[in-house]
PDB file of C-alpha atoms in Angstrom:
ATOM      1  CA  MET A1382       0.000   0.000   0.000  1.00  0.00           C
ATOM      2  CA  ALA A1383       1.372   3.371  -1.076  1.00  0.00           C
ATOM      3  CA  ALA A1384       4.707   1.634  -1.730  1.00  0.00           C
ATOM      4  CA  ASP A1385       7.757   3.881  -1.856  1.00  0.00           C
ATOM      5  CA  GLU A1386       9.333   1.412  -4.253  1.00  0.00           C
ATOM      6  CA  ASP A1387      10.411   1.707  -7.902  1.00  0.00           C
ATOM      7  CA  ASN A1388       7.543   1.023 -10.296  1.00  0.00           C
ATOM      8  CA  ASP A1389       9.645  -1.657 -12.060  1.00  0.00           C
ATOM      9  CA  THR A1390      10.047  -3.663  -8.854  1.00  0.00           C
ATOM     10  CA  LEU A1391       7.602  -6.389  -9.947  1.00  0.00           C
ATOM     11  CA  GLU A1392       9.579  -6.958 -13.177  1.00  0.00           C
ATOM     12  CA  LEU A1393      13.079  -7.549 -11.818  1.00  0.00           C
ATOM     13  CA  ASP A1394      14.229 -10.648  -9.936  1.00  0.00           C
ATOM     14  CA  HIS A1395      16.701  -8.664  -7.792  1.00  0.00           C
ATOM     15  CA  LYS A1396      13.762  -6.556  -6.592  1.00  0.00           C
ATOM     16  CA  MET A1397      10.299  -8.090  -5.995  1.00  0.00           C
ATOM     17  CA  ALA A1398       9.472  -9.969  -9.208  1.00  0.00           C
ATOM     18  CA  ARG A1399       9.475 -13.263  -7.337  1.00  0.00           C
ATOM     19  CA  LEU A1400       7.032 -12.076  -4.666  1.00  0.00           C
ATOM     20  CA  PRO A1401       4.032 -13.770  -6.363  1.00  0.00           C
ATOM     21  CA  GLU A1402       5.854 -17.105  -6.012  1.00  0.00           C
ATOM     22  CA  LEU A1403       5.757 -16.678  -2.239  1.00  0.00           C
ATOM     23  CA  ALA A1404       2.207 -15.417  -1.889  1.00  0.00           C
ATOM     24  CA  GLU A1405      -1.247 -16.690  -2.728  1.00  0.00           C
ATOM     25  CA  ALA A1406      -2.086 -13.173  -3.919  1.00  0.00           C
ATOM     26  CA  VAL A1407      -0.445  -9.745  -4.049  1.00  0.00           C
ATOM     27  CA  GLN A1408      -2.417  -6.502  -3.812  1.00  0.00           C
ATOM     28  CA  VAL A1409      -0.893  -3.216  -5.010  1.00  0.00           C
ATOM     29  CA  TYR A1410      -2.763  -0.179  -3.687  1.00  0.00           C
ATOM     30  CA  TYR A1411      -1.669   3.050  -5.356  1.00  0.00           C
ATOM     31  CA  SER A1412      -2.717   6.662  -5.933  1.00  0.00           C
ATOM     32  CA  SER A1413      -1.432   9.061  -8.560  1.00  0.00           C
ATOM     33  CA  SER A1414      -2.058  11.999  -6.226  1.00  0.00           C
ATOM     34  CA  ASP A1415       0.012  10.632  -3.320  1.00  0.00           C
ATOM     35  CA  ARG A1416       2.154  13.700  -2.657  1.00  0.00           C
ATOM     36  CA  ALA A1417       4.538  11.941  -0.259  1.00  0.00           C
ATOM     37  CA  LEU A1418       5.637   9.637  -3.079  1.00  0.00           C
ATOM     38  CA  THR A1419       5.940  12.559  -5.494  1.00  0.00           C
ATOM     39  CA  ILE A1420       8.269  14.191  -2.962  1.00  0.00           C
ATOM     40  CA  SER A1421      10.266  10.949  -2.681  1.00  0.00           C
ATOM     41  CA  ASP A1422      10.522  10.745  -6.455  1.00  0.00           C
ATOM     42  CA  THR A1423      11.672  14.360  -6.763  1.00  0.00           C
ATOM     43  CA  THR A1424      13.990  14.777  -3.767  1.00  0.00           C
ATOM     44  CA  LYS A1425      15.747  11.422  -4.046  1.00  0.00           C
ATOM     45  CA  GLY A1426      15.871  11.231  -7.823  1.00  0.00           C
ATOM     46  CA  ASN A1427      13.967   7.947  -7.720  1.00  0.00           C
ATOM     47  CA  PRO A1428      12.174   6.479 -10.711  1.00  0.00           C
ATOM     48  CA  ASP A1429       8.392   6.645 -10.587  1.00  0.00           C
ATOM     49  CA  ARG A1430       7.022   5.017  -7.451  1.00  0.00           C
ATOM     50  CA  LEU A1431       4.920   1.848  -7.397  1.00  0.00           C
ATOM     51  CA  GLY A1432       2.586   3.491  -4.890  1.00  0.00           C
ATOM     52  CA  SER A1433       1.953   6.415  -7.256  1.00  0.00           C
ATOM     53  CA  THR A1434       1.600   4.807 -10.662  1.00  0.00           C
ATOM     54  CA  GLY A1435       1.239   1.107 -10.022  1.00  0.00           C
ATOM     55  CA  PRO A1436       3.561  -1.166 -12.025  1.00  0.00           C
ATOM     56  CA  ARG A1437       5.562   0.358 -14.869  1.00  0.00           C
ATOM     57  CA  THR A1438       4.139  -2.151 -17.332  1.00  0.00           C
ATOM     58  CA  LEU A1439       1.321  -4.666 -17.315  1.00  0.00           C
ATOM     59  CA  THR A1440       3.146  -6.936 -19.766  1.00  0.00           C
ATOM     60  CA  ASN A1441       3.925 -10.262 -18.084  1.00  0.00           C
ATOM     61  CA  LEU A1442       2.462  -9.078 -14.779  1.00  0.00           C
ATOM     62  CA  PRO A1443       1.392 -12.266 -12.968  1.00  0.00           C
ATOM     63  CA  HIS A1444      -2.353 -12.674 -12.533  1.00  0.00           C
ATOM     64  CA  LYS A1445      -1.785 -13.186  -8.806  1.00  0.00           C
ATOM     65  CA  ILE A1446      -1.167  -9.437  -8.634  1.00  0.00           C
ATOM     66  CA  THR A1447      -4.263  -7.278  -8.212  1.00  0.00           C
ATOM     67  CA  LEU A1448      -3.964  -3.551  -8.775  1.00  0.00           C
ATOM     68  CA  VAL A1449      -6.154  -1.202  -6.736  1.00  0.00           C
ATOM     69  CA  ASP A1450      -6.327   2.470  -7.711  1.00  0.00           C
ATOM     70  CA  CYS A1451      -7.141   4.648  -4.702  1.00  0.00           C
ATOM     71  CA  ARG A1452      -7.061   8.080  -6.370  1.00  0.00           C
ATOM     72  CA  ASN A1453     -10.725   8.724  -5.513  1.00  0.00           C
ATOM     73  CA  VAL A1454     -10.253   7.866  -1.847  1.00  0.00           C
ATOM     74  CA  ASP A1455      -6.859   9.278  -0.907  1.00  0.00           C
ATOM     75  CA  GLU A1456      -7.862  12.595   0.643  1.00  0.00           C
ATOM     76  CA  THR A1457      -7.348  12.600   4.415  1.00  0.00           C
ATOM     77  CA  LYS A1458      -7.198  15.136   7.216  1.00  0.00           C
ATOM     78  CA  PRO A1459      -5.025  16.941   8.042  1.00  0.00           C
ATOM     79  CA  GLU A1460      -4.190  17.317   4.347  1.00  0.00           C
ATOM     80  CA  LEU A1461      -0.942  19.205   4.914  1.00  0.00           C
ATOM     81  CA  SER A1462       0.750  16.553   7.048  1.00  0.00           C
ATOM     82  CA  ASP A1463      -0.773  13.460   5.423  1.00  0.00           C
ATOM     83  CA  SER A1464      -0.040  14.487   1.827  1.00  0.00           C
ATOM     84  CA  ARG A1465      -2.663  12.012   0.569  1.00  0.00           C
ATOM     85  CA  HIS A1466      -0.383   9.202   1.749  1.00  0.00           C
ATOM     86  CA  GLN A1467      -2.328   7.899   4.756  1.00  0.00           C
ATOM     87  CA  TYR A1468      -5.415   6.772   2.823  1.00  0.00           C
ATOM     88  CA  TYR A1469      -4.654   3.103   3.430  1.00  0.00           C
ATOM     89  CA  ARG A1470      -5.223   3.479   7.151  1.00  0.00           C
ATOM     90  CA  LYS A1471      -7.542   6.494   7.395  1.00  0.00           C
ATOM     91  CA  ARG A1472     -10.096   6.104   4.609  1.00  0.00           C
ATOM     92  CA  PRO A1473     -12.973   3.773   5.542  1.00  0.00           C
ATOM     93  CA  GLU A1474     -13.387   2.726   1.903  1.00  0.00           C
ATOM     94  CA  VAL A1475      -9.810   1.435   1.740  1.00  0.00           C
ATOM     95  CA  VAL A1476      -9.937  -0.186   5.171  1.00  0.00           C
ATOM     96  CA  ALA A1477     -13.165  -1.984   4.156  1.00  0.00           C
ATOM     97  CA  ASP A1478     -11.513  -3.113   0.904  1.00  0.00           C
ATOM     98  CA  VAL A1479      -8.486  -4.498   2.745  1.00  0.00           C
ATOM     99  CA  ARG A1480     -10.742  -6.356   5.183  1.00  0.00           C
ATOM    100  CA  GLN A1481     -12.464  -8.052   2.245  1.00  0.00           C
ATOM    101  CA  VAL A1482      -9.087  -9.021   0.759  1.00  0.00           C
ATOM    102  CA  LEU A1483      -7.919 -10.472   4.077  1.00  0.00           C
ATOM    103  CA  ALA A1484     -11.189 -12.387   4.396  1.00  0.00           C
ATOM    104  CA  GLY A1485     -10.398 -14.083   1.080  1.00  0.00           C
ATOM    105  CA  MET A1486     -12.988 -12.354  -1.099  1.00  0.00           C
ATOM    106  CA  PRO A1487     -12.112 -12.679  -4.814  1.00  0.00           C
ATOM    107  CA  PRO A1488     -10.999  -9.321  -6.309  1.00  0.00           C
ATOM    108  CA  ASP A1489     -13.966  -9.095  -8.670  1.00  0.00           C
ATOM    109  CA  ARG A1490     -16.499  -9.599  -5.854  1.00  0.00           C
ATOM    110  CA  ILE A1491     -15.287  -6.902  -3.479  1.00  0.00           C
ATOM    111  CA  PRO A1492     -17.942  -4.199  -3.129  1.00  0.00           C
ATOM    112  CA  ASN A1493     -17.228  -0.577  -4.014  1.00  0.00           C
ATOM    113  CA  ARG A1494     -14.712  -1.468  -6.747  1.00  0.00           C
ATOM    114  CA  ILE A1495     -14.961  -0.645 -10.438  1.00  0.00           C
ATOM    115  CA  PHE A1496     -12.826  -2.615 -12.895  1.00  0.00           C
ATOM    116  CA  ILE A1497     -10.794  -0.529 -15.369  1.00  0.00           C
ATOM    117  CA  PRO A1498      -9.857  -3.039 -18.117  1.00  0.00           C
ATOM    118  CA  GLU A1499      -7.201  -0.961 -19.896  1.00  0.00           C
ATOM    119  CA  LYS A1500      -5.336  -0.539 -16.584  1.00  0.00           C
ATOM    120  CA  ARG A1501      -6.058  -4.103 -15.430  1.00  0.00           C
ATOM    121  CA  SER A1502      -6.928  -2.353 -12.205  1.00  0.00           C
ATOM    122  CA  TYR A1503      -9.802  -1.901  -9.809  1.00  0.00           C
ATOM    123  CA  ARG A1504     -10.692   1.614  -8.650  1.00  0.00           C
ATOM    124  CA  ILE A1505     -12.205   2.137  -5.216  1.00  0.00           C
ATOM    125  CA  SER A1506     -15.141   4.558  -5.289  1.00  0.00           C
ATOM    126  CA  ALA A1507     -15.701   7.237  -2.679  1.00  0.00           C
ATOM    127  CA  ARG A1508     -18.839   6.745  -0.618  1.00  0.00           C
TER     128      ARG A1508
END
């Protein structure tokens, strides 16, 4: 969730490409308006962050990996200190989504998600 990790990390064996071999499923929660990750990208000269953009490419991305776009549910208070980075623990929509994942609900049956085929991603809707 909101991973401050290179967006190519799921492609390269020396990073996290082998993670799906160890897990039954992998969830990647990300938000393009996560300002903390934009700051990390800019100040450290990092490549784009996994938690901002999701994976760099969908080509050869294992089907065990589910992408969850949180751009519509990343606003938290106080905005200045959270920088839209605390959504994974402060937004009830995201917490409810994570609970469903942990309960073993299949990705396509989790309420409040919309599938975006061209992104191979689910988007959580604000309530």
